[in-house]
Coordinates of C-alpha atoms in Angstrom, one line a residue:
Chain A
M161 CA 33.4 13.3 6.3
T162 CA 30.2 11.3 5.2
T163 CA 30.1 8.8 7.9
T164 CA 26.2 7.1 7.2
A165 CA 26.0 3.1 8.7
E166 CA 23.4 1.0 8.8
A167 CA 22.1 1.0 11.9
G168 CA 23.7 -1.6 14.4
A169 CA 27.0 -0.7 12.8
S170 CA 29.9 1.7 13.9
V171 CA 30.3 4.9 12.9
E172 CA 33.8 5.5 11.6
A173 CA 35.6 8.3 13.1
S174 CA 36.2 11.0 10.9
P175 CA 39.8 11.6 9.5
L176 CA 40.5 15.2 10.4
P177 CA 42.7 16.2 12.8
P178 CA 40.9 16.2 16.2
G179 CA 42.2 20.1 16.5
D180 CA 39.5 20.9 13.7
H181 CA 37.0 18.8 15.8
A182 CA 34.7 20.6 18.1
I183 CA 33.7 17.4 19.3
A184 CA 34.7 14.2 18.7
T185 CA 33.6 11.8 20.8
R186 CA 34.9 7.5 20.0
G187 CA 33.6 4.4 21.6
L188 CA 31.6 6.5 23.6
T189 CA 29.2 4.3 25.9
K190 CA 26.9 4.6 29.0
R191 CA 25.1 2.1 30.4
F192 CA 23.3 3.2 33.6
S193 CA 23.2 1.2 37.0
G194 CA 20.0 0.0 36.0
G195 CA 21.6 -1.7 33.0
Q196 CA 19.6 0.4 30.6
L197 CA 22.5 1.0 27.5
A198 CA 21.7 5.0 26.9
V199 CA 24.0 5.9 24.0
D200 CA 26.1 2.9 22.3
D201 CA 29.6 3.3 20.8
L202 CA 29.0 6.8 19.1
N203 CA 31.8 8.4 17.2
L204 CA 30.4 11.9 16.2
A205 CA 32.5 14.8 14.9
V206 CA 31.8 18.0 14.8
P207 CA 33.2 19.8 12.6
R208 CA 34.5 23.4 13.7
G209 CA 31.8 26.1 13.0
S210 CA 29.4 23.8 11.6
V211 CA 25.6 23.9 12.9
F212 CA 25.4 20.3 13.5
G213 CA 22.4 19.4 14.2
F214 CA 21.6 16.1 16.6
L215 CA 18.4 14.5 16.0
G216 CA 16.5 11.6 17.1
P217 CA 13.2 10.7 18.8
N218 CA 12.8 11.4 22.3
G219 CA 15.0 8.6 25.0
S220 CA 16.8 7.6 21.7
G221 CA 20.1 9.1 24.5
K222 CA 20.4 12.4 23.1
T223 CA 20.8 14.0 26.3
T224 CA 22.2 11.3 27.8
T225 CA 25.5 12.2 25.0
I226 CA 24.8 16.4 25.3
R227 CA 25.7 14.9 29.7
M228 CA 28.6 13.2 28.9
L229 CA 30.0 15.4 26.6
L230 CA 29.7 18.2 29.3
G231 CA 31.0 15.9 31.7
L232 CA 28.2 15.7 33.7
V233 CA 27.6 11.9 33.2
G234 CA 30.9 9.9 32.9
P235 CA 30.6 7.6 30.2
T236 CA 31.1 3.4 30.7
A237 CA 33.1 3.3 27.9
G238 CA 35.2 5.6 25.3
S239 CA 36.8 8.8 25.1
H240 CA 35.7 12.4 23.7
E241 CA 37.5 16.0 23.0
L242 CA 35.5 18.9 23.1
L243 CA 37.0 21.9 22.0
G244 CA 40.1 19.4 21.0
V245 CA 40.7 19.1 25.1
R246 CA 39.8 15.5 26.4
M247 CA 37.4 15.6 28.9
P248 CA 36.6 15.3 31.0
E249 CA 39.6 16.0 32.8
G250 CA 39.8 19.2 30.7
W251 CA 37.1 20.9 32.3
A252 CA 38.4 23.7 33.5
T253 CA 40.2 24.6 30.0
A254 CA 37.7 23.5 27.4
L255 CA 33.7 24.2 29.5
P256 CA 34.4 28.2 30.0
K257 CA 34.0 27.8 26.2
V258 CA 31.1 26.3 25.9
G259 CA 27.2 27.8 26.5
S260 CA 25.2 25.0 27.1
L261 CA 20.7 24.1 27.6
I262 CA 20.9 20.7 29.1
E263 CA 17.6 19.5 28.7
G264 CA 14.9 22.7 29.3
P265 CA 16.3 25.8 31.4
A266 CA 16.6 25.5 35.5
F267 CA 17.0 28.7 37.4
H268 CA 16.1 29.3 41.3
P269 CA 11.9 30.6 40.8
H270 CA 12.3 33.4 43.4
L271 CA 15.1 35.5 41.8
S272 CA 14.9 37.8 39.1
G273 CA 15.9 36.5 35.4
L274 CA 18.4 39.0 36.3
A275 CA 19.7 38.1 39.4
N276 CA 19.8 34.6 37.8
L277 CA 22.0 35.7 35.1
Y278 CA 24.6 37.3 38.4
R279 CA 24.4 33.9 40.1
C280 CA 25.3 32.2 36.9
D281 CA 28.5 34.6 35.9
A282 CA 29.5 34.1 39.8
A283 CA 30.0 30.4 39.3
D284 CA 32.3 31.0 36.0
R285 CA 35.3 31.8 37.8
T286 CA 36.9 32.6 34.6
A287 CA 34.4 35.4 33.8
D288 CA 35.6 38.8 34.2
P289 CA 33.5 40.5 37.5
R290 CA 34.2 44.0 35.7
T291 CA 32.1 43.3 32.7
S292 CA 29.7 41.0 34.1
R293 CA 26.9 43.8 33.8
E294 CA 27.4 44.7 30.2
R295 CA 27.8 40.4 29.5
I296 CA 24.7 40.0 31.5
G297 CA 23.1 43.2 29.2
A298 CA 23.6 42.3 25.9
A299 CA 22.5 38.8 26.4
L300 CA 19.5 39.6 27.7
E301 CA 19.1 41.9 24.6
R302 CA 19.7 39.7 22.4
V303 CA 16.9 37.2 23.8
G304 CA 14.6 39.9 23.9
L305 CA 14.3 39.6 27.7
T306 CA 15.7 42.8 28.8
A307 CA 11.9 44.5 30.0
A308 CA 11.5 41.4 31.5
A309 CA 15.0 41.2 33.2
G310 CA 13.6 42.2 36.7
K311 CA 10.5 39.8 36.7
R312 CA 11.1 36.4 39.2
Y313 CA 11.5 33.8 37.1
K314 CA 9.2 31.8 38.5
A315 CA 6.2 34.6 36.8
Y316 CA 7.6 33.9 33.6
S317 CA 6.3 31.7 30.6
L318 CA 7.9 28.8 29.0
G319 CA 8.9 30.7 26.6
M320 CA 10.6 32.9 28.7
K321 CA 12.3 30.2 30.5
Q322 CA 13.4 28.7 27.5
R323 CA 15.2 32.5 26.1
L324 CA 16.7 32.9 30.0
G325 CA 18.6 29.7 29.4
I326 CA 19.6 30.1 25.9
A327 CA 20.5 33.5 27.6
A328 CA 22.3 32.0 30.4
A329 CA 24.2 30.3 27.5
M330 CA 25.4 33.0 26.1
L331 CA 26.9 35.2 29.6
G332 CA 30.4 35.1 27.3
P333 CA 32.3 34.3 24.2
R334 CA 31.5 31.1 23.3
E335 CA 33.5 28.8 20.5
L336 CA 30.7 26.6 20.9
L337 CA 26.8 26.5 22.2
I338 CA 25.3 22.9 23.0
L339 CA 21.4 23.3 22.7
D340 CA 19.4 20.6 23.5
E341 CA 16.0 20.8 22.6
P342 CA 16.5 25.2 22.6
T343 CA 12.7 25.5 20.9
N344 CA 11.1 23.6 23.8
G345 CA 8.3 25.8 24.8
L346 CA 8.6 28.4 22.3
D347 CA 5.4 29.3 19.4
P348 CA 6.2 29.6 16.1
Q349 CA 7.5 33.2 16.8
G350 CA 9.8 32.1 19.2
T351 CA 11.3 29.3 16.7
R352 CA 11.5 31.4 14.2
E353 CA 13.4 33.5 16.5
V354 CA 15.2 30.6 18.0
R355 CA 16.3 30.0 14.4
T356 CA 17.1 33.4 13.2
L357 CA 19.6 33.4 16.5
V358 CA 21.5 30.3 15.9
R359 CA 22.3 31.4 12.7
E360 CA 23.7 34.7 13.8
I361 CA 25.7 33.2 16.5
A362 CA 26.8 30.3 14.0
A363 CA 28.1 33.0 11.2
E364 CA 29.9 34.7 14.4
G365 CA 32.1 31.7 13.7
T366 CA 30.6 29.6 17.4
T367 CA 29.9 26.4 16.1
V368 CA 26.3 25.5 17.7
F369 CA 25.4 21.7 18.2
V370 CA 21.8 21.5 18.4
S371 CA 19.9 18.4 19.6
S372 CA 15.8 18.2 18.1
H373 CA 13.1 15.5 18.3
L374 CA 11.4 17.8 15.7
L375 CA 13.7 17.3 12.7
A376 CA 11.4 20.5 10.6
E377 CA 12.4 23.0 13.4
I378 CA 16.3 23.1 12.9
E379 CA 16.8 21.2 9.2
Q380 CA 16.8 24.9 7.5
V381 CA 19.8 26.3 10.3
C382 CA 22.0 23.1 9.7
S383 CA 24.7 22.7 7.9
H384 CA 25.4 18.8 9.3
V385 CA 23.3 16.7 10.7
A386 CA 24.0 12.9 13.2
V387 CA 20.7 11.2 13.5
M388 CA 20.5 8.8 16.6
R389 CA 18.2 5.6 17.0
A390 CA 17.6 3.8 20.4
G391 CA 21.7 4.9 21.7
R392 CA 23.2 4.5 18.6
L393 CA 24.3 6.7 16.0
V394 CA 22.7 6.0 12.6
A395 CA 23.7 9.4 10.4
Q396 CA 25.8 11.4 10.4
S397 CA 27.2 14.2 7.5
S398 CA 26.6 17.3 6.0
I399 CA 23.5 18.1 5.1
E400 CA 24.2 18.1 1.4
E401 CA 26.0 15.2 1.1
L402 CA 23.3 13.6 2.7
R403 CA 20.6 14.5 0.3
D404 CA 23.0 14.1 -2.5
G405 CA 23.4 10.8 -1.6
S406 CA 20.2 9.5 -1.9
G407 CA 17.3 9.7 -4.8
T408 CA 17.5 13.0 -6.3
R409 CA 15.2 13.3 -9.2
I410 CA 14.3 15.0 -12.6
R411 CA 10.9 15.3 -13.0
V412 CA 9.7 16.5 -16.5
E413 CA 6.1 17.1 -17.7
T414 CA 5.0 16.9 -20.7
P415 CA 1.8 15.4 -23.0
D416 CA 4.6 12.5 -25.0
T417 CA 4.8 10.9 -22.1
D418 CA 6.5 7.5 -24.4
D419 CA 8.7 10.2 -26.4
A420 CA 10.5 11.2 -22.8
T421 CA 10.5 8.1 -21.2
S422 CA 12.1 5.8 -23.9
V423 CA 15.2 9.5 -24.0
L424 CA 15.2 9.3 -20.3
T425 CA 15.9 5.8 -20.6
A426 CA 18.3 6.6 -23.5
L427 CA 20.2 8.2 -21.0
G428 CA 20.8 5.4 -18.6
L429 CA 18.3 7.7 -16.2
A430 CA 17.5 5.0 -13.4
D431 CA 13.9 4.1 -12.1
V432 CA 12.2 5.9 -15.0
R433 CA 8.4 6.4 -14.2
G434 CA 5.9 7.1 -16.4
D435 CA 3.1 8.6 -15.5
D436 CA -0.3 11.0 -17.4
G437 CA 1.5 14.0 -18.3
E438 CA 5.0 13.4 -16.1
V439 CA 8.1 11.3 -16.5
S440 CA 10.1 11.0 -13.2
A441 CA 13.8 9.5 -13.2
E442 CA 16.7 9.5 -11.0
L443 CA 19.0 12.2 -11.6
G444 CA 22.0 10.6 -11.1
V445 CA 25.8 12.7 -12.2
L446 CA 23.6 14.1 -15.3
A447 CA 22.9 18.0 -15.8
P448 CA 19.1 18.3 -15.6
E449 CA 20.2 21.0 -18.8
S450 CA 21.8 18.5 -20.7
I451 CA 18.4 16.4 -20.4
C452 CA 16.5 18.9 -20.8
A453 CA 18.2 19.6 -24.4
E454 CA 18.3 15.9 -24.9
M455 CA 15.3 15.6 -24.8
V456 CA 14.4 19.3 -26.9
G457 CA 16.7 17.5 -29.8
K458 CA 14.3 14.0 -29.6
G459 CA 11.3 16.2 -30.7
V460 CA 9.3 15.9 -26.8
A461 CA 7.0 19.0 -25.6
V462 CA 8.5 19.9 -22.8
R463 CA 6.1 21.7 -20.5
G464 CA 8.2 22.1 -17.5
L465 CA 10.9 20.8 -15.4
A466 CA 11.8 20.2 -12.5
V467 CA 14.7 18.8 -10.2
M468 CA 13.1 17.2 -7.0
R469 CA 15.6 16.8 -3.9
P470 CA 14.3 14.7 -1.1
S471 CA 13.0 16.1 1.7
L472 CA 15.7 15.2 5.1
E473 CA 12.8 13.8 6.6
D474 CA 12.2 11.2 3.3
V475 CA 16.4 10.6 3.7
F476 CA 15.8 9.8 7.2
V477 CA 13.3 7.7 7.0
Q478 CA 15.0 5.6 4.4
L479 CA 18.3 5.9 7.0
T480 CA 16.3 4.5 10.1
G481 CA 14.1 2.5 8.4
E482 CA 11.3 3.8 10.2
G483 CA 9.7 7.2 10.9
F484 CA 10.1 9.6 14.3
D485 CA 7.9 11.6 15.7
V486 CA 8.9 14.5 13.1
N487 CA 5.7 16.6 14.2
G488 CA 6.2 16.0 18.2
Chain B
M160 CA 41.8 27.0 17.0
S161 CA 43.9 30.1 17.4
T162 CA 41.5 32.4 15.2
A163 CA 38.9 31.3 17.3
E164 CA 41.1 31.9 20.5
L165 CA 41.9 35.1 19.0
T166 CA 38.4 36.4 18.8
L167 CA 37.8 35.8 22.3
A168 CA 38.4 38.3 25.1
P169 CA 40.7 38.2 27.6
R170 CA 39.6 35.7 30.4
R171 CA 40.4 36.3 33.6
V172 CA 42.6 34.6 36.1
A173 CA 40.9 31.8 37.4
G174 CA 39.7 33.1 40.8
I175 CA 39.6 30.9 44.2
G176 CA 35.8 31.2 44.0
L177 CA 35.3 34.1 46.3
R178 CA 32.5 35.6 44.0
L179 CA 30.9 32.3 43.8
F180 CA 30.7 32.4 48.2
R181 CA 29.4 35.7 47.7
S182 CA 26.5 35.0 45.3
E183 CA 25.6 32.0 47.5
V184 CA 25.8 33.7 50.9
G185 CA 23.2 36.4 49.3
L186 CA 21.2 33.3 48.3
T187 CA 21.3 31.9 50.7
F188 CA 20.5 35.0 54.0
R189 CA 17.8 36.5 51.1
R190 CA 15.5 33.4 50.9
R191 CA 12.8 33.6 53.5
R192 CA 12.5 29.8 54.6
N193 CA 16.1 30.8 56.1
Q194 CA 15.4 34.7 57.4
A195 CA 12.5 32.5 59.2
L196 CA 14.9 29.9 61.1
L197 CA 16.9 33.1 61.6
V198 CA 13.6 34.9 63.0
L199 CA 12.6 32.1 65.1
L200 CA 16.2 31.6 66.3
G201 CA 16.6 34.8 67.5
A202 CA 13.6 34.2 69.0
V203 CA 14.1 31.9 71.7
P204 CA 16.6 34.1 74.3
V205 CA 13.7 36.9 74.2
L206 CA 11.0 34.1 74.7
V207 CA 12.9 32.7 77.6
G208 CA 14.3 36.0 79.0
I209 CA 10.9 37.3 79.3
A210 CA 9.3 33.9 81.1
L211 CA 12.6 34.0 83.7
R212 CA 11.5 38.0 84.4
L213 CA 8.3 36.7 85.2
T214 CA 9.4 33.9 87.1
A215 CA 11.8 35.2 89.2
K216 CA 11.6 35.9 92.6
P217 CA 14.7 39.3 93.7
G218 CA 17.1 37.6 96.5
N219 CA 16.5 33.7 95.6
N220 CA 20.1 33.7 93.7
D221 CA 22.0 31.7 95.5
G222 CA 22.1 28.4 93.8
P223 CA 24.4 27.7 90.5
N224 CA 21.2 26.9 88.4
L225 CA 21.2 28.6 85.2
I226 CA 17.6 30.1 85.8
N227 CA 18.7 31.6 89.0
Q228 CA 22.4 33.3 87.6
V229 CA 20.1 34.7 84.4
A230 CA 18.0 36.4 86.9
G231 CA 21.4 38.2 88.7
N232 CA 22.6 38.5 85.6
G233 CA 21.8 39.4 82.3
V234 CA 25.0 38.3 80.4
F235 CA 24.3 34.5 82.0
L236 CA 20.8 35.0 79.1
S237 CA 22.5 33.9 76.3
V238 CA 24.2 30.8 77.5
G239 CA 20.9 29.8 79.0
A240 CA 19.6 30.4 75.2
L241 CA 22.2 28.7 73.8
F242 CA 21.3 25.2 76.2
F243 CA 17.7 25.9 75.2
V244 CA 18.1 25.8 71.2
L245 CA 21.0 23.4 71.3
P246 CA 19.2 20.5 71.5
L247 CA 16.8 20.6 68.2
I248 CA 16.5 24.1 67.5
L249 CA 19.9 25.2 66.4
P250 CA 20.4 21.6 64.5
L251 CA 17.4 21.8 62.8
A252 CA 18.5 25.5 60.8
I253 CA 22.1 23.6 60.2
A254 CA 20.2 20.8 58.8
V255 CA 18.0 23.0 56.7
V256 CA 20.6 24.9 55.4
S257 CA 23.3 22.0 55.2
G258 CA 21.1 19.4 53.7
D259 CA 19.6 21.9 50.9
S260 CA 22.6 23.1 49.9
I261 CA 23.4 20.3 47.1
A262 CA 20.4 18.8 47.3
G263 CA 18.5 21.5 46.5
E264 CA 20.3 22.6 43.6
A265 CA 20.3 19.1 42.0
S266 CA 16.6 19.8 42.8
T267 CA 16.1 22.9 40.8
G268 CA 17.9 21.5 38.0
T269 CA 20.2 24.3 39.1
L270 CA 22.9 22.1 39.6
R271 CA 23.7 21.1 36.1
Y272 CA 23.9 24.8 34.7
L273 CA 26.3 25.1 38.3
L274 CA 28.8 22.1 36.9
A275 CA 28.5 23.3 33.0
V276 CA 29.6 27.0 33.6
P277 CA 31.6 25.2 34.5
A278 CA 31.5 25.9 39.1
G279 CA 33.8 22.8 39.2
R280 CA 32.9 20.1 41.2
T281 CA 35.5 20.6 44.3
R282 CA 35.4 24.6 44.5
L283 CA 31.2 24.0 44.4
L284 CA 31.5 21.6 47.5
M285 CA 33.9 23.7 49.0
V286 CA 31.4 27.2 48.5
K287 CA 28.4 25.2 50.2
Y288 CA 30.3 24.0 52.5
A289 CA 31.5 27.8 53.6
T290 CA 28.2 28.9 53.6
S291 CA 26.8 26.6 55.5
V292 CA 29.5 27.2 57.9
T293 CA 28.9 30.8 57.6
F294 CA 24.7 30.4 58.3
C295 CA 26.2 28.8 61.6
V296 CA 28.1 31.7 62.8
A297 CA 25.1 33.9 62.2
S298 CA 22.4 31.4 63.6
V299 CA 24.8 31.5 67.0
A300 CA 25.5 35.6 66.7
T301 CA 21.2 36.0 66.3
I302 CA 20.6 34.5 69.5
A303 CA 23.6 35.1 71.5
A304 CA 23.1 39.3 69.9
T305 CA 19.4 39.1 70.8
A306 CA 20.1 36.8 73.9
L307 CA 22.6 39.9 75.0
V308 CA 19.5 42.9 74.4
T309 CA 17.0 40.9 76.2
G310 CA 19.2 40.5 79.1
F311 CA 20.5 44.0 79.2
I312 CA 17.0 45.3 79.2
L313 CA 15.3 42.9 81.8
F314 CA 17.7 42.0 84.5
P315 CA 20.6 43.7 86.1
V316 CA 24.4 43.5 84.3
G317 CA 27.6 43.5 85.9
P318 CA 30.4 41.4 86.3
V319 CA 30.0 37.9 85.5
T320 CA 30.3 35.3 88.8
L321 CA 31.5 32.1 87.6
L322 CA 30.3 28.6 87.8
S323 CA 33.0 28.1 90.3
G324 CA 32.5 31.4 92.2
S325 CA 35.0 33.2 91.2
T326 CA 34.0 36.8 90.0
V327 CA 35.2 38.2 86.4
S328 CA 34.4 41.5 84.9
L329 CA 31.6 42.2 82.6
A330 CA 34.0 42.2 79.7
A331 CA 36.6 39.1 80.5
G332 CA 32.5 37.8 80.8
L333 CA 31.6 39.0 77.3
G334 CA 34.8 37.3 76.3
R335 CA 34.1 34.1 78.2
L336 CA 30.5 34.0 75.9
G337 CA 32.1 34.7 72.5
L338 CA 34.5 31.6 72.8
I339 CA 31.4 29.7 74.1
G340 CA 29.4 31.1 70.5
L341 CA 32.9 29.8 69.2
Y342 CA 32.5 26.5 70.3
V343 CA 28.0 26.2 70.1
A344 CA 29.0 27.1 66.3
A345 CA 32.6 24.3 65.5
C346 CA 29.5 22.2 67.3
V347 CA 26.9 22.2 64.7
A348 CA 29.6 23.8 61.7
C349 CA 30.6 19.4 62.2
L350 CA 26.7 18.3 61.6
A351 CA 26.8 20.8 58.8
A352 CA 29.2 18.7 56.9
I353 CA 27.6 15.6 57.9
G354 CA 24.3 17.2 56.2
L355 CA 26.9 18.5 53.2
A356 CA 27.3 14.5 52.7
I357 CA 24.2 13.8 52.8
S358 CA 22.9 16.4 51.0
T359 CA 25.8 14.4 47.8
M360 CA 23.8 11.4 48.3
T361 CA 20.1 12.4 47.3
D362 CA 18.6 14.8 44.3
S363 CA 15.4 15.0 47.2
P364 CA 16.1 18.1 50.0
I365 CA 13.6 16.9 52.6
A366 CA 15.0 14.1 52.5
A367 CA 18.8 15.3 53.3
I368 CA 17.3 17.7 55.5
T369 CA 15.4 14.6 57.3
A370 CA 17.9 12.7 57.7
T371 CA 20.8 15.8 58.4
A372 CA 18.0 16.8 61.3
V373 CA 16.8 12.8 62.9
L374 CA 21.2 12.6 63.4
P375 CA 22.1 14.4 66.4
V376 CA 18.5 13.6 68.2
T377 CA 19.6 9.9 67.3
C378 CA 22.8 10.9 69.1
E379 CA 21.2 12.1 71.8
V380 CA 19.0 9.6 72.6
I381 CA 22.5 6.9 72.5
D382 CA 24.2 9.5 74.9
A383 CA 21.2 9.4 77.4
V384 CA 21.1 5.3 77.5
P385 CA 23.9 4.3 80.1
Q386 CA 24.2 0.7 78.8
L387 CA 25.9 2.3 75.4
S388 CA 27.9 4.2 77.4
A389 CA 31.2 3.0 75.4
V390 CA 30.5 4.9 72.4
H391 CA 29.4 8.1 74.3
P392 CA 32.7 9.5 73.7
Y393 CA 32.4 8.8 70.1
L394 CA 29.0 10.2 69.4
F395 CA 29.3 14.3 68.2
T396 CA 26.7 15.7 70.7
H397 CA 28.7 14.2 73.2
W398 CA 31.0 17.0 73.8
W399 CA 28.1 19.8 72.8
F400 CA 27.4 21.1 76.5
S401 CA 31.1 20.6 77.2
Y402 CA 31.2 25.2 76.5
D403 CA 30.4 25.1 80.6
D404 CA 33.4 24.1 81.4
L405 CA 34.6 27.5 79.5
L406 CA 32.7 29.3 82.7
R407 CA 34.8 28.0 85.3
D408 CA 37.8 29.6 86.5
P409 CA 41.0 28.7 85.4
M410 CA 39.4 27.5 82.3
V411 CA 38.6 23.5 82.2
T412 CA 39.9 22.5 78.3
Q413 CA 39.5 18.8 78.7
N414 CA 36.9 18.2 77.3
V415 CA 36.2 21.5 75.3
T416 CA 39.4 20.3 73.6
R417 CA 38.2 16.3 73.2
G418 CA 34.8 17.8 71.5
L419 CA 36.6 20.4 69.1
L420 CA 38.7 17.4 67.9
T421 CA 35.4 15.3 67.7
F422 CA 34.1 17.8 65.7
L423 CA 37.1 18.2 63.5
A424 CA 37.4 14.2 62.6
Y425 CA 33.6 14.7 61.8
T426 CA 33.9 17.2 59.6
L427 CA 37.4 15.9 57.9
I428 CA 35.4 12.2 57.6
F429 CA 31.9 13.5 56.4
G430 CA 33.4 15.7 54.0
S431 CA 35.6 13.4 52.2
V432 CA 32.8 10.7 52.1
A433 CA 31.4 14.1 50.3
W434 CA 34.0 14.7 47.4
A435 CA 34.2 11.0 46.8
R436 CA 30.7 11.7 46.3
F437 CA 30.3 14.7 44.3
T438 CA 33.7 14.5 42.3
T439 CA 32.3 10.5 40.6
K440 CA 28.4 11.3 40.8
D441 CA 26.2 11.5 37.6
I442 CA 24.5 14.3 37.7
T443 CA 21.2 13.0 36.1
C444 CA 18.9 15.8 36.9

């Protein structure tokens, strides 16, 4: 499944059968009539049940990709499947099982939040009108908007609008939730709530595809990530694989810097760096406890031992060769 | 896939969109702007009626012209009111609703959500057109209703003398009025199809409304230039005032039929344009 690639090289399509993917794209490309290449040869493979982080700076093609996934924008080349159904032909089968928030919420300003949700529900011809009150009530409850449901949309704060957008995405039972920048405009408290919500939804078995330009906001909830840069996919894998694949280090605190350095070097660890009271090296395949035992056996006074995983941010900087707007 | 599907509540068999139509009609008629348009249309017969009541001289009702007709029989106020609103105010109101139909959703951003739900592009287009046609009928009905009420209050009412000179009962006269109302509704339903097509081509509702509103005026100007008489029969507005043929005895249906066929042709052509455009359009707003 790990398919990280150099920028410019195409990412291998996943070997999993298409039925196991909530989203699968093959060579998806969009060139707008102005000539701008927004998405270039995209091969996404989003496993069912995953929380899939779709990262990239603003303008890297995330929203265009999401619009293509939902059949709003037609691809110039390539194809894709949603929930195992070929799009855009299969929209009537696939889309009712997909909830979405696309480039911010949009509702009729003069209608109340509640009336807007009724309208969304009326547009879905597979939704049962007999259960709409119940489903709408549950969705409002879930995003904490029950008290403000009767207020006109134009009187909502940015955060409330965002919540209503998420509520609209959850009006029915969904197999896939596509959330484009769901934390935009939310305060830190609201951001935390969205993360909690995403975790809950995922725990119920719904696949969540969440895009963001803010790595830190979704890093904690994602099981998988893909990174876009300038219309191309530069990385795609599970979070664990991404982290393990790159530079986990062991760090030893010790007064015997020289002895510790030679022990680590003798164990065959790469990139051993000794410093004042601290020695570190790439962990590789060795278990940290055996390294500790080895050092204690050689009489090195170990004061502290830590395994340091690189932050995803570091990994991305490594992968993309440049940092991106991690703080917005 | 099977386990995920089992957790889903059973889904209703896909409907044809009556629920969306009801929602759409509610949205259209609850909108203040559209309510104001209906009030404006309803006010026209009242104003015309009062003006005629104040200026009409009793006993001077021998000519065939409309003003004298109204003074002689309040039923004719409806016909008179339709005559006043058809060149400008009624098409303007229809242009507002039909031009806004798709472009308005695009500009608020709700279009992408309607399609992602999914409402279905063809179905949404048909619901939007059905709603515009409903507004056409409601507009004409509003004018006819306020005109009848005003006419009954301000003028004598009785058996209806037709344009050809013969007289029919009040009930038969109201029947003729009903036919005229339907014909006028068909006139503007054709404009609504043009408005819908224009509305699929822009994300700016103002642009779509303006273009739709300017079109019938332009056609009427061309229709008034004798040198361009060759194209006159192909202008949809050329047939708009043929409804007075329905006030003759026996009814002259030649022009009315020609008019209805012209409206149908326009509706089919612009409906196809709207469909071709909307079902292939990239929704980027």
